Coordinates of C-alpha atoms in Angstrom, one line a residue:
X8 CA -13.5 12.4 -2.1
X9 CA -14.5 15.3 -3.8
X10 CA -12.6 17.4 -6.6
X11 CA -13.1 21.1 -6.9
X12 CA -15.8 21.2 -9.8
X13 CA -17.3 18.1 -9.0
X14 CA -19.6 16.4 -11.2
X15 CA -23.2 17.2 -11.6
X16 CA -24.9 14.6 -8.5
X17 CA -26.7 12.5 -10.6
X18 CA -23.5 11.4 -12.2
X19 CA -21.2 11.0 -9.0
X20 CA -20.0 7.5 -8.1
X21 CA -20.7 7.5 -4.4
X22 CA -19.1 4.3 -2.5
X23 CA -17.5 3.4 0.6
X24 CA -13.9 1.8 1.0
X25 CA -13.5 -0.7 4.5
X26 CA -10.2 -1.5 5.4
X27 CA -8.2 -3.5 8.2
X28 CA -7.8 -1.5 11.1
X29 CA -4.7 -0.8 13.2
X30 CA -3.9 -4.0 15.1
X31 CA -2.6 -1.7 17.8
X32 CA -5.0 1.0 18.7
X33 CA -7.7 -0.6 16.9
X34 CA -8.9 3.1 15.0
X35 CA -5.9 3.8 12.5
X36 CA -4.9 2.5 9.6
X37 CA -3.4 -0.9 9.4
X38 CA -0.8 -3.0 7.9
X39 CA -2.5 -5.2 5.4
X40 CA -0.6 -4.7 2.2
X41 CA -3.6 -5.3 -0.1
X42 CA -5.8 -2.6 1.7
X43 CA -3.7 -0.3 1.5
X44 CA -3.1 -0.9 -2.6
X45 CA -6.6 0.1 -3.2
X46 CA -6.7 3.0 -0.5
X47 CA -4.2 4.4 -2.9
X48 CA -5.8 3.5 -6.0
X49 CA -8.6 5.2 -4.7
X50 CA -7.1 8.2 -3.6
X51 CA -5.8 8.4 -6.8
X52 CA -9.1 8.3 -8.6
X53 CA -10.3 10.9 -6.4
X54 CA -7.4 13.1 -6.9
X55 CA -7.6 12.7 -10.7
X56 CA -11.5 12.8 -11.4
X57 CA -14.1 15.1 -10.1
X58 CA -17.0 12.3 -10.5
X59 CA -15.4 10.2 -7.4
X60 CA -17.0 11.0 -3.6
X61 CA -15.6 8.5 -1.2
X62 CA -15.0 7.7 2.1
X63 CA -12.8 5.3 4.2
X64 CA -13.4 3.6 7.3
X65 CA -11.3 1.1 9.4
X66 CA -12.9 -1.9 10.7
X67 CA -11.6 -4.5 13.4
X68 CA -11.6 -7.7 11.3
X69 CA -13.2 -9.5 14.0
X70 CA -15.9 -6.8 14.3
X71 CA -17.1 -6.0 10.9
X72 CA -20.4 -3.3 10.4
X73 CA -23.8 -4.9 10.3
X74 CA -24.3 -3.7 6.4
X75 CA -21.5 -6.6 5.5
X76 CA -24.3 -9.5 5.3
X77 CA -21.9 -11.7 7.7
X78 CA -24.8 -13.9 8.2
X79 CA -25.3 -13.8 4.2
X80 CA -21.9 -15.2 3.6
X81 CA -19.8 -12.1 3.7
X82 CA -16.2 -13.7 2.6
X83 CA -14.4 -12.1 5.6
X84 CA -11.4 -10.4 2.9
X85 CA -10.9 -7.4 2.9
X86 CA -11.0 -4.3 1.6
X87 CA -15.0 -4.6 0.6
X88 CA -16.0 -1.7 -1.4
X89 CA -19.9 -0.6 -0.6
X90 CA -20.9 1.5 -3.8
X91 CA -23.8 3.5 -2.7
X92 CA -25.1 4.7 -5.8
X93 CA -23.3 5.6 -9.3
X94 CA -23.2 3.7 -13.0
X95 CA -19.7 2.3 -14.1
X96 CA -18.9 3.6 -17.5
X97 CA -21.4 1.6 -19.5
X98 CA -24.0 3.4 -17.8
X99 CA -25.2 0.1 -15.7
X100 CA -26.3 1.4 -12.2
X101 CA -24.1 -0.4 -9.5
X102 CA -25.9 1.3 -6.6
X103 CA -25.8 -0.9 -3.7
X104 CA -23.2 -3.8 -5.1
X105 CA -20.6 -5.0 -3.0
X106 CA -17.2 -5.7 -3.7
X107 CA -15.0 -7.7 -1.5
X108 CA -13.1 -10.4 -3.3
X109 CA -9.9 -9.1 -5.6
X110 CA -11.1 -9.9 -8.9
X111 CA -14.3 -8.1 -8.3
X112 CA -12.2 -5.3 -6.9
X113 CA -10.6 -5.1 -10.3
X114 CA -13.6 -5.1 -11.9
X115 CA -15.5 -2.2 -10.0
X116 CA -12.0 0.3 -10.2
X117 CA -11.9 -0.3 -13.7
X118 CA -15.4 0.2 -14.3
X119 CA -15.6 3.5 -12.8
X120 CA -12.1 4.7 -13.8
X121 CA -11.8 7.4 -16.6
X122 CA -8.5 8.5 -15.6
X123 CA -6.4 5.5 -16.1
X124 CA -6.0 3.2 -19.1
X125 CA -5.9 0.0 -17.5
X126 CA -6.1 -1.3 -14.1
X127 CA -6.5 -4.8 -14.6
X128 CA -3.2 -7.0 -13.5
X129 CA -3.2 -9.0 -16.6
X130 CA -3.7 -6.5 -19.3
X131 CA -1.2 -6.2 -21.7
X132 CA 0.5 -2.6 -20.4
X133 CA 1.1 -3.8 -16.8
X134 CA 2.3 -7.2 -17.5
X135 CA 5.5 -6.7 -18.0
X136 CA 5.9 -4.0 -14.8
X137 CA 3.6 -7.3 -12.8
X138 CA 6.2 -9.9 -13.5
X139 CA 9.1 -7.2 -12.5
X140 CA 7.7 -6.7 -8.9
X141 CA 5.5 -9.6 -8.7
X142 CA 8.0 -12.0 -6.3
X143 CA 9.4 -9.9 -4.4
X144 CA 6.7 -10.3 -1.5
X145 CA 6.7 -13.4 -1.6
X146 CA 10.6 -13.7 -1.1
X147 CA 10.5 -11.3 1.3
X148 CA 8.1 -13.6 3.8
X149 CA 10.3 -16.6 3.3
X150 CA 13.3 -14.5 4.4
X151 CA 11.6 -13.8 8.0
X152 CA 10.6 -17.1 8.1
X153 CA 14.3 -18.6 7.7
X154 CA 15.8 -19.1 11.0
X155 CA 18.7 -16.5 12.2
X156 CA 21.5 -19.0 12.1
X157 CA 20.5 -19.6 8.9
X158 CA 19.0 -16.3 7.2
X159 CA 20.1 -15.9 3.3
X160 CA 19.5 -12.4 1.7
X161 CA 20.4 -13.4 -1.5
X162 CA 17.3 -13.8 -3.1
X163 CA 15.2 -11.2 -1.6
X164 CA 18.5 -8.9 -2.8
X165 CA 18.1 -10.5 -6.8
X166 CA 14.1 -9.9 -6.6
X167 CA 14.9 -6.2 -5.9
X168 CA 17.8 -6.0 -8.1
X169 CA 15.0 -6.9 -10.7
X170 CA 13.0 -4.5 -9.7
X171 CA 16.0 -1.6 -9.8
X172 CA 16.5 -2.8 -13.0
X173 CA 13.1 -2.7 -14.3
X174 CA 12.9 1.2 -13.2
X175 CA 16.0 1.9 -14.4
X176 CA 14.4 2.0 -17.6
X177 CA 11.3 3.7 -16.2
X178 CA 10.2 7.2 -15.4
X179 CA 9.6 6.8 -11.6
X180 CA 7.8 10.2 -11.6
X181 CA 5.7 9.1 -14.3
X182 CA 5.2 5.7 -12.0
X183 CA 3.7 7.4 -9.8
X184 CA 1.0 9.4 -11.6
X185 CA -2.3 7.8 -12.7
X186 CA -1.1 6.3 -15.6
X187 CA 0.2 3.4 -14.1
X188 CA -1.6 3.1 -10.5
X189 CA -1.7 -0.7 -10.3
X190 CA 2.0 -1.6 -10.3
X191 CA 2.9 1.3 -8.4
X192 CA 0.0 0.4 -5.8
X193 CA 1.0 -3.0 -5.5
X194 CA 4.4 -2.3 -5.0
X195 CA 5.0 0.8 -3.0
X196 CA 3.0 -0.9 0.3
X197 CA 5.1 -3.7 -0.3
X198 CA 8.6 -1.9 0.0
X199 CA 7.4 -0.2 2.6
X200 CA 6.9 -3.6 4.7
X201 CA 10.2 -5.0 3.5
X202 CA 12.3 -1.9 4.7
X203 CA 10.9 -1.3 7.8
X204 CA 10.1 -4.9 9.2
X205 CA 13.2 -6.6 7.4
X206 CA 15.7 -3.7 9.4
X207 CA 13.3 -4.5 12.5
X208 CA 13.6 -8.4 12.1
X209 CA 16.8 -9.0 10.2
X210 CA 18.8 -6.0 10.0
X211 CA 18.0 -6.2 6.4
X212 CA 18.2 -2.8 4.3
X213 CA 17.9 -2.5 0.5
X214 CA 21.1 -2.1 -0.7
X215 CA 22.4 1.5 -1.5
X216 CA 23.7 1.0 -5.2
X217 CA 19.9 0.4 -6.1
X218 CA 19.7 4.4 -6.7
X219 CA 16.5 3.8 -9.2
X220 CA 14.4 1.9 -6.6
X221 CA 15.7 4.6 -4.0
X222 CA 14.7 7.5 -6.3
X223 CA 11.1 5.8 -6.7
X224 CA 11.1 5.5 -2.7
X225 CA 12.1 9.3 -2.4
X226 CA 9.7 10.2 -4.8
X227 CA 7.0 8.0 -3.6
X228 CA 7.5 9.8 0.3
X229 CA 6.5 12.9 -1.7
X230 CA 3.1 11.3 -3.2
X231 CA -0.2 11.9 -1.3
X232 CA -1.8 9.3 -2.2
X233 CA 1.1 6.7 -0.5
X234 CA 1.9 9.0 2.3
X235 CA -1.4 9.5 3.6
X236 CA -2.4 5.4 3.5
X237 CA 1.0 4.3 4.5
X238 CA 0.3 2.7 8.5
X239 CA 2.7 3.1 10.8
X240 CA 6.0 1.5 11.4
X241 CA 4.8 -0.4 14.5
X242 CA 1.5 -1.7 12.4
X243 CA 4.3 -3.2 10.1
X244 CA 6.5 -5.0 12.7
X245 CA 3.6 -6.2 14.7
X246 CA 2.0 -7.7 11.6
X247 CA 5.2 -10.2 11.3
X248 CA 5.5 -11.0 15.1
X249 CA 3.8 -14.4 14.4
X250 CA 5.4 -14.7 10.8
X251 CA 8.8 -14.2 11.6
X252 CA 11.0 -17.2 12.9
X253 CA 12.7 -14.6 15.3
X254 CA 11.8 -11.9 17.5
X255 CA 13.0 -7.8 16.1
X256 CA 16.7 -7.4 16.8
X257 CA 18.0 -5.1 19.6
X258 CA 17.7 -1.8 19.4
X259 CA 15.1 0.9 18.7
X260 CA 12.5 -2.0 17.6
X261 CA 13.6 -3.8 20.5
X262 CA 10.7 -3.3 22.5
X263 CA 7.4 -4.1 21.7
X264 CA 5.5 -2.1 19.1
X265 CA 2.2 -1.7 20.9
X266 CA 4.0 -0.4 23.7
X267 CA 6.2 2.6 21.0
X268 CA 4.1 6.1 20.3
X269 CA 3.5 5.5 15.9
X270 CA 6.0 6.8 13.7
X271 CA 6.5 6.7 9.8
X272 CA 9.9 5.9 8.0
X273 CA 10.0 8.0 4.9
X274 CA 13.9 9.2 5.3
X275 CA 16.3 8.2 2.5
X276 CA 20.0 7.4 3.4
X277 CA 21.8 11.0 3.5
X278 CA 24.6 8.9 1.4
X279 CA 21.8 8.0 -1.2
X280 CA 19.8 11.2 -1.4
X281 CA 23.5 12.9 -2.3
X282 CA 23.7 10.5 -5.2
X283 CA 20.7 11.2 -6.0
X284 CA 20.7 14.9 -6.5
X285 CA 23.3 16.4 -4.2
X286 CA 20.5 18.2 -2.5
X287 CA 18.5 15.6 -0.2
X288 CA 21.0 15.1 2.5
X289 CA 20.4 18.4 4.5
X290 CA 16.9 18.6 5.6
X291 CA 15.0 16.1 3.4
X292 CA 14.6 13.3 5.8
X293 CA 11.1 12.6 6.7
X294 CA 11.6 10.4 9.3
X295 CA 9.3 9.8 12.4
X296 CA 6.6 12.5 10.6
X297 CA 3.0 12.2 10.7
X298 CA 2.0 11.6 7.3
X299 CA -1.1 13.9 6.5
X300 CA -4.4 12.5 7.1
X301 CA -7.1 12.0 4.5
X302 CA -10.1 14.2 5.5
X303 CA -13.0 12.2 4.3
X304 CA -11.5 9.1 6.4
X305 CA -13.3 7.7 9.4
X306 CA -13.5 4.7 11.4
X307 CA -16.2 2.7 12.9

């Protein structure tokens, strides 16, 4: 992706992103959690710098492109980034490297970067945000994986009470610009998963009186860069039908995704929105919308 003004050409980091595909239709963008953390991160970087021409394709994982080296010991994760020429920002030319494990990820974001000050887990400004959000995923899958007679919310309900916490002390604008892309990246997908597939396979909702985590939700629905990588609620639930010890509750999930038109759940609770600001709860609710599509983004 391309700012206005871009960069002279011979200084323009040129790469490819490949991410899981829909499980559904096979073409749009899928649920894995981890692709869509660096879809944003790179949207972001190409938002925020003018030196940053990308584009996006979704890939079946059972199907990937020739240029992986599957026969060369391709390690079958994904996202892989393909750089197709550039220098990282000690002027070492990266053209043709591949990235596809996470720490190498890491590395290749942060090399390029010029927009963020960090955007490696363990440095020292996101450690503390990293331990706030860091469980809550986890919890979350052992909580679809209890069995219905038996289902506790407690703990998922203390992990995001941490994290309400946490943002109560935060700026959750300011969480959302580039400043601090890697929390927010890793844990906007991941809220996103645990609201929709947790009403779909529990009934679960995150509770109301969590106003700071709501607020970062309502802001987040706002942000480009999650609402056009966000998949679609069916993606979610479908991605937990063999995770989940019980199949989605009655109701509008009832029925099987693959067999539901998409839609994307970016409403906040009328009741929430008006403790918010009073203003949300006529007209604000995004609900069932098409987010908007990033241009440069293909599949093959």
């Amino acid at each position: 992706m391309s700012a206005d003004g871009a960069a002279d050409g011979d200084n323009m980091q040129r790469f490819e992103l490949y991410i899981k595909a829909s499980a559904i239709d096979k073409e749009t963008k899928g649920s894995c959690p981890i692709c869509q953390q660096w879809f944003m991160i790179t949207v972001l970087l190409g938002e925020n710098q003018d030196d940053i021409d990308f584009k996006v394709y979704t890939v079946q994982a059972d199907c990937p492109p020739k240029n992986f080296g599957v026969d060369q010991g391709w390690s079958k994760k994904f996202p892989v980034i393909m750089v197709l020429s550039g220098r990282n920002k000690n002027g070492q030319d990266i053209s043709n490297m591949k990235y596809d494990e996470f720490e190498t990820l890491e590395t290749f974001f942060e090399s390029i970067n010029r927009s963020c000050p960090e955007l490696k887990r363990k440095n020292a400004p996101n450690l503390a945000a990293m331990e706030a959000v860091q469980d809550v995923y986890p919890t979350f899958n052992a909580f679809l994986s209890q069995k219905a007679d038996r289902h506790d919310d407690r703990r998922l309900k203390a992990e995001l009470k941490k994290i309400n916490e946490f943002l109560e002390s935060e700026d959750t604008k300011f969480w959302l610009t580039m400043s601090c892309p890697l929390q927010t990246a890793f844990l906007l997908p991941r809220l996103q998963h645990i609201r929709v597939a947790g009403e779909a396979y529990r009934g679960f909702e995150i509770p109301k009186e969590y106003t700071a985590l709501w607020k970062y939700l309502a802001d987040a629905y706002k942000t480009e860069a999650f609402k056009s990588t966000m998949p679609s609620d069916q993606d979610i639930i479908f991605h937990y039908e063999k995770k989940a010890a019980n199949p989605p509750r009655k109701g509008k999930w009832s029925s099987r995704p693959t067999l539901q038109r998409f839609t994307y759940t970016m409403d906040i609770p009328p009741q929430v929105a008006a403790a918010l600001n009073g203003s949300d709860e006529d007209g604000d609710s995004l609900d069932n919308l098409m987010p908007p599509q990033i241009e440069q983004a293909q599949h093959a």
